Amino acid sequence: MFEDLNFPKGFQWGSAASAHQTEGGNHNSWSEWEKIPGKIKDGSNADIACDHYNRFEEDFDLAKELGHQVHRFSIEWSRIEPKQGKWNQKEIDHYCSVSKALINRGIQPMMTLHHFANPIWFRDIDAWLNPESPEMFGNYARKAAKALSDLDIIWNTINEPMVVVALGHLYGEFPPGIKDFGKAQEATKHLLMAHGQAATQIREIYDELGRKQPQIVPVISTTHFMPADPNNEDDVEMTTYLDNLYNQIWIRGAVNGQIEELDGSTRNYKALENSTDFIGINYYSRMVVSSEMDILAGQTPPKDPNLERCEGLDWEVYPDGYYHVLKSYWENYSKPIFLTENGIGTLDDSLRRRYLITHLQQVHRAIQDGVDIRGYLVWSLTDNFEWAQGYESHFGLVEVDYETQERKPRESAFMFREIIESNALTKEIQEKHLSRKV
Ligand code: GCO
């Protein structure tokens, strides 16, 4: 019943992670947020996390052993620019060493400049609500790009800007804990301009130094929105509205160079020209939309009891949505796609294996239908600090014992290595892991 699903030659495989979730020892907007009682579900914090700051060599040895070809990680703005305009050379050197550690193992570094956490000084001047925030972010991008430009790096600018907007400015679940639609719109605009500023600074400094231009890849979070009742016009309309708001507005600007003002007018923003080589897509789940519910206030229809779920976050496992999301981005923007995150939090590793296979089947289906997809990264290499969930969700191909910091690859890590080695979802792999629930 299964057949071999081969991936295109040169397709790149690997995993993704972020600084604050793994490094430990950070002092930023998140470390302060974690101190507020009730903000983190299990009352934990990322003070130590996976101690990746000190153990990156060991972690990259594992990535290599597991066959990874690309590793996506983030550098911590708060370490590099602890006070506005003051740069910490020791920390810049650290990230040079991290990048080189990957390159020396034959792994392509994909580096994110911003993954949710802000420096304290930036938080104190209203972060993404400050009209000067795009330039401030651009300065930091320039500094980082200058220091790292002699290494072969793929650049991600801002990770999942719409999660920063929605969870930070609409639902108040992430810092700065605001619930205000107008402010959410303002943050969206500044985050888009910040992406443009970062891309422009990276391009300029590479030119000034006579280096070959790198790939610049903004990374977005996507959700497959579906009407609760496809025959109900209001549900369909609400679905389109949410898809536009959450999945499209920001990336449309990054690709087309246009900023949408709060009054609905649009204008060209020069810094966004030439700011996007690929689109980085993170996909985890779907959302069923009912016009009866106030979705912008966090209400959603009950989950389907027949679908498996992600631990803690309660996301439904819905692989078919991945295909539709990929098709829609290709149809809308015709930009090559890099799959920068996909995975599931679970202690049931057989579920993780099924999740990865069924999602890769959809990736393959999209490629067959002409979508230009260049690579796929599992979230995440190791278990780590899952933001407001604390340590309750286990996303790692590799298990971490937080008492001893011992790493232990799960069976899914070896299955993924087999997929990488054959550059295919072979018939045997699908049969072995999908034919029964273990
Ligand atoms: C995000 C982030 C990751 C998460 C992952 C699982 O998508 O929110 O990029 O930091 O840990 O997505 O929720």
GROMACS .gro file of C-alpha atoms and ligand atoms in nm:
model
  451
    1MET     CA    1   0.000   0.000   0.000
    2PHE     CA    2   0.300   0.232   0.044
    3GLU     CA    3   0.546   0.334  -0.224
    4ASP     CA    4   0.891   0.494  -0.213
    5LEU     CA    5   0.864   0.872  -0.196
    6ASN     CA    6   1.187   1.020  -0.324
    7PHE     CA    7   1.286   1.378  -0.249
    8PRO     CA    8   1.460   1.602  -0.505
    9LYS     CA    9   1.836   1.576  -0.538
   10GLY     CA   10   2.003   1.829  -0.311
   11PHE     CA   11   1.705   1.850  -0.073
   12GLN     CA   12   1.847   1.954   0.266
   13TRP     CA   13   1.758   1.795   0.599
   14GLY     CA   14   1.820   1.894   0.957
   15SER     CA   15   1.677   2.038   1.274
   16ALA     CA   16   1.603   2.373   1.437
   17ALA     CA   17   1.639   2.529   1.781
   18SER     CA   18   1.658   2.872   1.943
   19ALA     CA   19   1.893   3.046   2.187
   20HIS     CA   20   1.662   3.123   2.478
   21GLN     CA   21   1.502   2.779   2.472
   22THR     CA   22   1.832   2.592   2.492
   23GLU     CA   23   2.128   2.806   2.603
   24GLY     CA   24   2.062   2.893   2.966
   25GLY     CA   25   2.210   3.201   3.134
   26ASN     CA   26   2.019   3.461   2.935
   27HIS     CA   27   1.898   3.791   3.078
   28ASN     CA   28   1.628   3.925   2.849
   29SER     CA   29   1.255   4.002   2.822
   30TRP     CA   30   1.173   3.632   2.864
   31SER     CA   31   1.392   3.564   3.168
   32GLU     CA   32   1.214   3.855   3.340
   33TRP     CA   33   0.871   3.732   3.228
   34GLU     CA   34   0.945   3.384   3.367
   35LYS     CA   35   0.984   3.538   3.713
   36ILE     CA   36   0.622   3.657   3.718
   37PRO     CA   37   0.412   3.393   3.897
   38GLY     CA   38   0.165   3.214   3.671
   39LYS     CA   39   0.326   3.303   3.338
   40ILE     CA   40   0.494   2.964   3.287
   41LYS     CA   41   0.261   2.669   3.322
   42ASP     CA   42   0.492   2.445   3.523
   43GLY     CA   43   0.649   2.735   3.715
   44SER     CA   44   0.987   2.668   3.553
   45ASN     CA   45   1.232   2.900   3.379
   46ALA     CA   46   1.507   2.886   3.117
   47ASP     CA   47   1.790   2.979   3.358
   48ILE     CA   48   1.973   2.659   3.271
   49ALA     CA   49   1.754   2.504   2.998
   50CYS     CA   50   1.977   2.258   2.806
   51ASP     CA   51   2.298   2.442   2.895
   52HIS     CA   52   2.356   2.453   2.521
   53TYR     CA   53   2.568   2.768   2.556
   54ASN     CA   54   2.835   2.546   2.711
   55ARG     CA   55   2.750   2.221   2.537
   56PHE     CA   56   2.705   2.324   2.174
   57GLU     CA   57   2.999   2.110   2.057
   58GLU     CA   58   2.843   1.801   2.211
   59ASP     CA   59   2.503   1.887   2.064
   60PHE     CA   60   2.648   1.937   1.718
   61ASP     CA   61   2.836   1.606   1.746
   62LEU     CA   62   2.494   1.451   1.790
   63ALA     CA   63   2.346   1.642   1.497
   64LYS     CA   64   2.630   1.515   1.281
   65GLU     CA   65   2.596   1.159   1.405
   66LEU     CA   66   2.225   1.180   1.326
   67GLY     CA   67   2.302   1.278   0.969
   68HIS     CA   68   2.181   1.642   0.981
   69GLN     CA   69   2.293   1.864   0.695
   70VAL     CA   70   2.153   2.198   0.816
   71HIS     CA   71   2.110   2.336   1.167
   72ARG     CA   72   1.890   2.634   1.237
   73PHE     CA   73   1.963   2.823   1.561
   74SER     CA   74   1.934   3.175   1.691
   75ILE     CA   75   2.180   3.423   1.833
   76GLU     CA   76   2.082   3.622   2.139
   77TRP     CA   77   2.047   3.995   2.081
   78SER     CA   78   2.059   4.060   2.458
   79ARG     CA   79   2.405   3.902   2.478
   80ILE     CA   80   2.543   4.082   2.172
   81GLU     CA   81   2.400   4.427   2.255
   82PRO     CA   82   2.343   4.423   2.632
   83LYS     CA   83   2.301   4.804   2.636
   84GLN     CA   84   2.185   5.006   2.340
   85GLY     CA   85   2.484   5.069   2.112
   86LYS     CA   86   2.727   4.873   2.339
   87TRP     CA   87   2.851   4.555   2.176
   88ASN     CA   88   2.990   4.256   2.360
   89GLN     CA   89   3.276   4.120   2.150
   90LYS     CA   90   3.309   3.807   2.364
   91GLU     CA   91   2.952   3.708   2.279
   92ILE     CA   92   3.000   3.787   1.911
   93ASP     CA   93   3.306   3.561   1.917
   94HIS     CA   94   3.098   3.293   2.086
   95TYR     CA   95   2.852   3.285   1.797
   96CYS     CA   96   3.143   3.276   1.549
   97SER     CA   97   3.262   2.965   1.733
   98VAL     CA   98   2.912   2.816   1.725
   99SER     CA   99   2.884   2.872   1.350
  100LYS     CA  100   3.232   2.733   1.289
  101ALA     CA  101   3.153   2.428   1.502
  102LEU     CA  102   2.870   2.349   1.260
  103ILE     CA  103   3.072   2.421   0.947
  104ASN     CA  104   3.359   2.203   1.074
  105ARG     CA  105   3.113   1.915   1.104
  106GLY     CA  106   2.987   1.970   0.749
  107ILE     CA  107   2.657   2.118   0.871
  108GLN     CA  108   2.514   2.433   0.708
  109PRO     CA  109   2.435   2.702   0.968
  110MET     CA  110   2.100   2.879   0.933
  111MET     CA  111   2.107   3.167   1.178
  112THR     CA  112   1.808   3.351   1.321
  113LEU     CA  113   1.866   3.704   1.445
  114HIS     CA  114   1.554   3.722   1.662
  115HIS     CA  115   1.366   3.434   1.819
  116PHE     CA  116   1.110   3.588   2.060
  117ALA     CA  117   1.348   3.730   2.325
  118ASN     CA  118   1.436   4.101   2.346
  119PRO     CA  119   1.720   4.279   2.531
  120ILE     CA  120   1.601   4.447   2.851
  121TRP     CA  121   1.688   4.797   2.722
  122PHE     CA  122   1.472   4.733   2.413
  123ARG     CA  123   1.186   4.605   2.628
  124ASP     CA  124   1.212   4.921   2.841
  125ILE     CA  125   1.156   5.148   2.540
  126ASP     CA  126   0.842   4.958   2.432
  127ALA     CA  127   1.015   4.713   2.199
  128TRP     CA  128   0.812   4.658   1.879
  129LEU     CA  129   0.574   4.942   1.960
  130ASN     CA  130   0.858   5.192   1.935
  131PRO     CA  131   0.861   5.355   1.587
  132GLU     CA  132   1.242   5.346   1.592
  133SER     CA  133   1.255   4.973   1.665
  134PRO     CA  134   1.315   4.876   1.299
  135GLU     CA  135   1.635   5.086   1.281
  136MET     CA  136   1.753   4.953   1.617
  137PHE     CA  137   1.707   4.600   1.493
  138GLY     CA  138   1.885   4.691   1.169
  139ASN     CA  139   2.189   4.813   1.365
  140TYR     CA  140   2.211   4.483   1.547
  141ALA     CA  141   2.173   4.288   1.222
  142ARG     CA  142   2.455   4.489   1.066
  143LYS     CA  143   2.687   4.418   1.358
  144ALA     CA  144   2.612   4.045   1.351
  145ALA     CA  145   2.639   4.019   0.974
  146LYS     CA  146   2.970   4.203   0.973
  147ALA     CA  147   3.118   3.967   1.231
  148LEU     CA  148   2.993   3.653   1.058
  149SER     CA  149   3.007   3.747   0.691
  150ASP     CA  150   3.315   3.536   0.616
  151LEU     CA  151   3.123   3.221   0.710
  152ASP     CA  152   2.871   3.051   0.485
  153ILE     CA  153   2.547   3.132   0.668
  154ILE     CA  154   2.182   3.136   0.565
  155TRP     CA  155   2.017   3.426   0.746
  156ASN     CA  156   1.676   3.418   0.911
  157THR     CA  157   1.569   3.760   1.028
  158ILE     CA  158   1.276   3.745   1.272
  159ASN     CA  159   1.123   3.414   1.376
  160GLU     CA  160   0.743   3.397   1.355
  161PRO     CA  161   0.663   3.769   1.376
  162MET     CA  162   0.290   3.698   1.391
  163VAL     CA  163   0.339   3.485   1.703
  164VAL     CA  164   0.521   3.781   1.861
  165VAL     CA  165   0.220   3.991   1.760
  166ALA     CA  166  -0.062   3.753   1.851
  167LEU     CA  167   0.069   3.601   2.174
  168GLY     CA  168   0.248   3.915   2.289
  169HIS     CA  169   0.006   4.191   2.185
  170LEU     CA  170  -0.337   4.031   2.138
  171TYR     CA  171  -0.370   3.738   2.378
  172GLY     CA  172  -0.115   3.863   2.633
  173GLU     CA  173   0.035   3.517   2.687
  174PHE     CA  174   0.391   3.613   2.592
  175PRO     CA  175   0.579   3.929   2.688
  176PRO     CA  176   0.495   4.218   2.679
  177GLY     CA  177   0.158   4.072   2.784
  178ILE     CA  178  -0.058   4.327   2.596
  179LYS     CA  179  -0.415   4.261   2.475
  180ASP     CA  180  -0.491   4.536   2.227
  181PHE     CA  181  -0.575   4.494   1.857
  182GLY     CA  182  -0.446   4.841   1.759
  183LYS     CA  183  -0.113   4.775   1.929
  184ALA     CA  184  -0.097   4.434   1.762
  185GLN     CA  185  -0.131   4.609   1.424
  186GLU     CA  186   0.142   4.856   1.514
  187ALA     CA  187   0.376   4.575   1.620
  188THR     CA  188   0.303   4.391   1.293
  189LYS     CA  189   0.409   4.696   1.095
  190HIS     CA  190   0.728   4.756   1.293
  191LEU     CA  191   0.826   4.389   1.276
  192LEU     CA  192   0.788   4.399   0.900
  193MET     CA  193   0.996   4.715   0.874
  194ALA     CA  194   1.254   4.555   1.105
  195HIS     CA  195   1.283   4.258   0.871
  196GLY     CA  196   1.343   4.502   0.586
  197GLN     CA  197   1.603   4.697   0.783
  198ALA     CA  198   1.786   4.378   0.879
  199ALA     CA  199   1.788   4.248   0.522
  200THR     CA  200   1.911   4.583   0.393
  201GLN     CA  201   2.191   4.601   0.648
  202ILE     CA  202   2.300   4.244   0.574
  203ARG     CA  203   2.302   4.313   0.199
  204GLU     CA  204   2.495   4.639   0.244
  205ILE     CA  205   2.764   4.502   0.470
  206TYR     CA  206   2.823   4.197   0.248
  207ASP     CA  207   2.862   4.433  -0.048
  208GLU     CA  208   3.096   4.663   0.141
  209LEU     CA  209   3.313   4.368   0.240
  210GLY     CA  210   3.305   4.227  -0.112
  211ARG     CA  211   3.134   3.903  -0.005
  212LYS     CA  212   2.893   3.697  -0.210
  213GLN     CA  213   2.535   3.783  -0.110
  214PRO     CA  214   2.386   3.530   0.136
  215GLN     CA  215   2.036   3.383   0.130
  216ILE     CA  216   1.792   3.582   0.344
  217VAL     CA  217   1.492   3.389   0.469
  218PRO     CA  218   1.213   3.535   0.683
  219VAL     CA  219   1.045   3.263   0.891
  220ILE     CA  220   0.672   3.260   0.946
  221SER     CA  221   0.439   3.048   1.155
  222THR     CA  222   0.149   2.905   0.961
  223THR     CA  223  -0.181   2.749   1.060
  224HIS     CA  224  -0.424   2.579   0.826
  225PHE     CA  225  -0.752   2.763   0.890
  226MET     CA  226  -1.067   2.566   0.799
  227PRO     CA  227  -1.432   2.668   0.822
  228ALA     CA  228  -1.629   2.467   1.078
  229ASP     CA  229  -1.904   2.442   0.818
  230PRO     CA  230  -1.784   2.491   0.457
  231ASN     CA  231  -2.144   2.571   0.355
  232ASN     CA  232  -2.178   2.850   0.608
  233GLU     CA  233  -2.077   3.179   0.442
  234ASP     CA  234  -1.993   3.346   0.771
  235ASP     CA  235  -1.755   3.065   0.867
  236VAL     CA  236  -1.589   3.082   0.526
  237GLU     CA  237  -1.554   3.458   0.545
  238MET     CA  238  -1.405   3.442   0.895
  239THR     CA  239  -1.161   3.175   0.776
  240THR     CA  240  -1.040   3.397   0.492
  241TYR     CA  241  -1.009   3.691   0.730
  242LEU     CA  242  -0.796   3.496   0.978
  243ASP     CA  243  -0.582   3.339   0.708
  244ASN     CA  244  -0.507   3.684   0.574
  245LEU     CA  245  -0.438   3.834   0.914
  246TYR     CA  246  -0.223   3.556   1.052
  247ASN     CA  247  -0.071   3.377   0.751
  248GLN     CA  248  -0.048   3.637   0.475
  249ILE     CA  249  -0.023   4.006   0.570
  250TRP     CA  250   0.328   3.999   0.705
  251ILE     CA  251   0.489   3.777   0.444
  252ARG     CA  252   0.306   3.956   0.163
  253GLY     CA  253   0.481   4.274   0.277
  254ALA     CA  254   0.818   4.100   0.298
  255VAL     CA  255   0.778   3.969  -0.058
  256ASN     CA  256   0.604   4.266  -0.223
  257GLY     CA  257   0.777   4.543  -0.031
  258GLN     CA  258   0.454   4.704   0.085
  259ILE     CA  259   0.358   4.820   0.430
  260GLU     CA  260  -0.009   4.822   0.522
  261GLU     CA  261  -0.095   5.124   0.735
  262LEU     CA  262  -0.351   5.103   1.013
  263ASP     CA  263  -0.605   5.292   0.800
  264GLY     CA  264  -0.582   5.018   0.534
  265SER     CA  265  -0.370   5.218   0.288
  266THR     CA  266  -0.045   5.068   0.159
  267ARG     CA  267   0.290   5.222   0.073
  268ASN     CA  268   0.619   5.095  -0.063
  269TYR     CA  269   0.897   5.055   0.190
  270LYS     CA  270   1.234   5.063   0.018
  271ALA     CA  271   1.412   4.851   0.279
  272LEU     CA  272   1.186   4.558   0.194
  273GLU     CA  273   1.300   4.542  -0.168
  274ASN     CA  274   1.510   4.233  -0.225
  275SER     CA  275   1.459   4.124   0.139
  276THR     CA  276   1.338   3.768   0.079
  277ASP     CA  277   1.512   3.488  -0.110
  278PHE     CA  278   1.307   3.196   0.024
  279ILE     CA  279   1.007   3.179   0.252
  280GLY     CA  280   1.075   2.990   0.574
  281ILE     CA  281   0.763   2.806   0.680
  282ASN     CA  282   0.688   2.661   1.023
  283TYR     CA  283   0.383   2.437   1.036
  284TYR     CA  284   0.236   2.241   1.326
  285SER     CA  285  -0.142   2.224   1.308
  286ARG     CA  286  -0.478   2.355   1.189
  287MET     CA  287  -0.750   2.574   1.335
  288VAL     CA  288  -1.120   2.518   1.280
  289VAL     CA  289  -1.302   2.851   1.247
  290SER     CA  290  -1.657   2.911   1.357
  291SER     CA  291  -1.814   3.253   1.312
  292GLU     CA  292  -2.008   3.188   1.634
  293MET     CA  293  -1.688   3.220   1.835
  294ASP     CA  294  -1.482   3.523   1.921
  295ILE     CA  295  -1.157   3.386   1.784
  296LEU     CA  296  -0.966   3.712   1.837
  297ALA     CA  297  -1.048   3.673   2.207
  298GLY     CA  298  -0.907   3.320   2.203
  299GLN     CA  299  -1.231   3.117   2.165
  300THR     CA  300  -1.217   2.814   1.935
  301PRO     CA  301  -1.451   2.522   1.859
  302PRO     CA  302  -1.394   2.197   2.051
  303LYS     CA  303  -1.112   1.978   1.923
  304ASP     CA  304  -1.179   1.662   1.723
  305PRO     CA  305  -1.157   1.372   1.972
  306ASN     CA  306  -1.041   1.140   1.692
  307LEU     CA  307  -0.722   1.333   1.625
  308GLU     CA  308  -0.400   1.290   1.817
  309ARG     CA  309  -0.262   1.600   1.991
  310CYS     CA  310   0.059   1.775   2.078
  311GLU     CA  311   0.142   1.752   2.447
  312GLY     CA  312   0.059   2.062   2.652
  313LEU     CA  313  -0.023   2.286   2.357
  314ASP     CA  314  -0.314   2.062   2.254
  315TRP     CA  315  -0.260   2.116   1.881
  316GLU     CA  316  -0.436   1.858   1.665
  317VAL     CA  317  -0.224   1.642   1.438
  318TYR     CA  318  -0.346   1.740   1.092
  319PRO     CA  319  -0.094   1.659   0.815
  320ASP     CA  320  -0.328   1.742   0.527
  321GLY     CA  321  -0.320   2.107   0.635
  322TYR     CA  322   0.055   2.115   0.564
  323TYR     CA  323  -0.010   2.040   0.196
  324HIS     CA  324  -0.271   2.316   0.166
  325VAL     CA  325  -0.051   2.570   0.340
  326LEU     CA  326   0.245   2.489   0.113
  327LYS     CA  327   0.033   2.504  -0.201
  328SER     CA  328  -0.115   2.838  -0.102
  329TYR     CA  329   0.222   3.005  -0.034
  330TRP     CA  330   0.358   2.881  -0.365
  331GLU     CA  331   0.050   3.002  -0.551
  332ASN     CA  332   0.052   3.339  -0.375
  333TYR     CA  333   0.422   3.426  -0.386
  334SER     CA  334   0.614   3.188  -0.619
  335LYS     CA  335   0.915   3.197  -0.388
  336PRO     CA  336   1.112   2.883  -0.305
  337ILE     CA  337   1.021   2.745   0.035
  338PHE     CA  338   1.240   2.614   0.315
  339LEU     CA  339   1.056   2.420   0.586
  340THR     CA  340   1.214   2.576   0.891
  341GLU     CA  341   1.010   2.396   1.163
  342ASN     CA  342   0.777   2.097   1.190
  343GLY     CA  343   0.743   1.851   1.474
  344ILE     CA  344   0.545   1.750   1.779
  345GLY     CA  345   0.581   1.770   2.156
  346THR     CA  346   0.521   1.424   2.298
  347LEU     CA  347   0.671   1.161   2.524
  348ASP     CA  348   0.523   0.898   2.292
  349ASP     CA  349   0.801   0.863   2.040
  350SER     CA  350   0.594   0.638   1.813
  351LEU     CA  351   0.355   0.936   1.775
  352ARG     CA  352   0.653   1.156   1.682
  353ARG     CA  353   0.758   0.904   1.417
  354ARG     CA  354   0.408   0.889   1.273
  355TYR     CA  355   0.387   1.268   1.285
  356LEU     CA  356   0.712   1.315   1.093
  357ILE     CA  357   0.626   1.055   0.830
  358THR     CA  358   0.269   1.172   0.769
  359HIS     CA  359   0.385   1.533   0.741
  360LEU     CA  360   0.668   1.442   0.505
  361GLN     CA  361   0.418   1.257   0.289
  362GLN     CA  362   0.235   1.588   0.249
  363VAL     CA  363   0.560   1.771   0.172
  364HIS     CA  364   0.629   1.515  -0.096
  365ARG     CA  365   0.276   1.557  -0.232
  366ALA     CA  366   0.327   1.935  -0.254
  367ILE     CA  367   0.662   1.887  -0.433
  368GLN     CA  368   0.493   1.650  -0.679
  369ASP     CA  369   0.240   1.926  -0.746
  370GLY     CA  370   0.515   2.168  -0.838
  371VAL     CA  371   0.584   2.352  -0.511
  372ASP     CA  372   0.953   2.444  -0.494
  373ILE     CA  373   1.062   2.316  -0.152
  374ARG     CA  374   1.433   2.311  -0.073
  375GLY     CA  375   1.465   2.156   0.270
  376TYR     CA  376   1.300   2.033   0.589
  377LEU     CA  377   1.399   2.093   0.951
  378VAL     CA  378   1.252   1.912   1.250
  379TRP     CA  379   1.168   2.117   1.556
  380SER     CA  380   1.377   2.035   1.750
  381LEU     CA  381   1.720   1.875   1.787
  382THR     CA  382   1.679   1.834   2.164
  383ASP     CA  383   1.399   1.878   2.414
  384ASN     CA  384   1.399   2.237   2.537
  385PHE     CA  385   1.215   2.517   2.719
  386GLU     CA  386   0.879   2.550   2.543
  387TRP     CA  387   0.800   2.914   2.636
  388ALA     CA  388   0.476   2.945   2.835
  389GLN     CA  389   0.457   2.563   2.861
  390GLY     CA  390   0.792   2.540   3.039
  391TYR     CA  391   0.932   2.189   3.012
  392GLU     CA  392   0.593   2.025   2.961
  393SER     CA  393   0.627   1.966   2.586
  394HIS     CA  394   0.900   1.737   2.460
  395PHE     CA  395   0.982   1.828   2.100
  396GLY     CA  396   1.330   1.673   2.080
  397LEU     CA  397   1.461   1.410   1.846
  398VAL     CA  398   1.700   1.383   2.137
  399GLU     CA  399   1.578   1.350   2.494
  400VAL     CA  400   1.735   1.572   2.760
  401ASP     CA  401   1.756   1.471   3.125
  402TYR     CA  402   1.747   1.816   3.289
  403GLU     CA  403   1.898   1.683   3.616
  404THR     CA  404   2.214   1.551   3.455
  405GLN     CA  405   2.202   1.728   3.114
  406GLU     CA  406   2.245   1.387   2.957
  407ARG     CA  407   2.132   1.361   2.592
  408LYS     CA  408   1.978   1.045   2.453
  409PRO     CA  409   1.859   1.018   2.091
  410ARG     CA  410   1.506   0.884   2.059
  411GLU     CA  411   1.413   0.618   1.803
  412SER     CA  412   1.265   0.896   1.587
  413ALA     CA  413   1.615   1.047   1.557
  414PHE     CA  414   1.742   0.724   1.401
  415MET     CA  415   1.438   0.697   1.178
  416PHE     CA  416   1.500   1.053   1.059
  417ARG     CA  417   1.864   0.961   0.988
  418GLU     CA  418   1.744   0.678   0.766
  419ILE     CA  419   1.518   0.922   0.579
  420ILE     CA  420   1.810   1.161   0.532
  421GLU     CA  421   2.044   0.887   0.414
  422SER     CA  422   1.802   0.761   0.152
  423ASN     CA  423   1.671   1.113   0.071
  424ALA     CA  424   1.336   0.937   0.065
  425LEU     CA  425   1.047   0.810   0.268
  426THR     CA  426   1.094   0.453   0.166
  427LYS     CA  427   0.814   0.203   0.150
  428GLU     CA  428   0.981   0.012   0.437
  429ILE     CA  429   1.002   0.315   0.667
  430GLN     CA  430   0.636   0.399   0.610
  431GLU     CA  431   0.529   0.039   0.662
  432LYS     CA  432   0.734  -0.004   0.975
  433HIS     CA  433   0.614   0.309   1.154
  434LEU     CA  434   0.263   0.363   1.019
  435SER     CA  435   0.117   0.016   0.992
  436ARG     CA  436   0.037  -0.013   1.362
  437LYS     CA  437   0.010   0.209   1.667
  438VAL     CA  438   0.277   0.096   1.911
  439GCO     C1  439   0.750   2.859   1.764
  439GCO     C2  440   0.891   2.869   1.786
  439GCO     C3  441   0.949   2.756   1.863
  439GCO     C4  442   0.856   2.664   1.938
  439GCO     C5  443   0.797   2.558   1.850
  439GCO     C6  444   0.700   2.466   1.920
  439GCO     O1  445   0.713   2.806   1.662
  439GCO     O2  446   0.674   2.904   1.851
  439GCO     O3  447   0.960   2.892   1.671
  439GCO     O4  448   1.027   2.829   1.950
  439GCO     O5  449   0.923   2.602   2.040
  439GCO     O6  450   0.727   2.617   1.747
  439GCO     O7  451   0.595   2.538   1.975
   0.00000   0.00000   0.00000
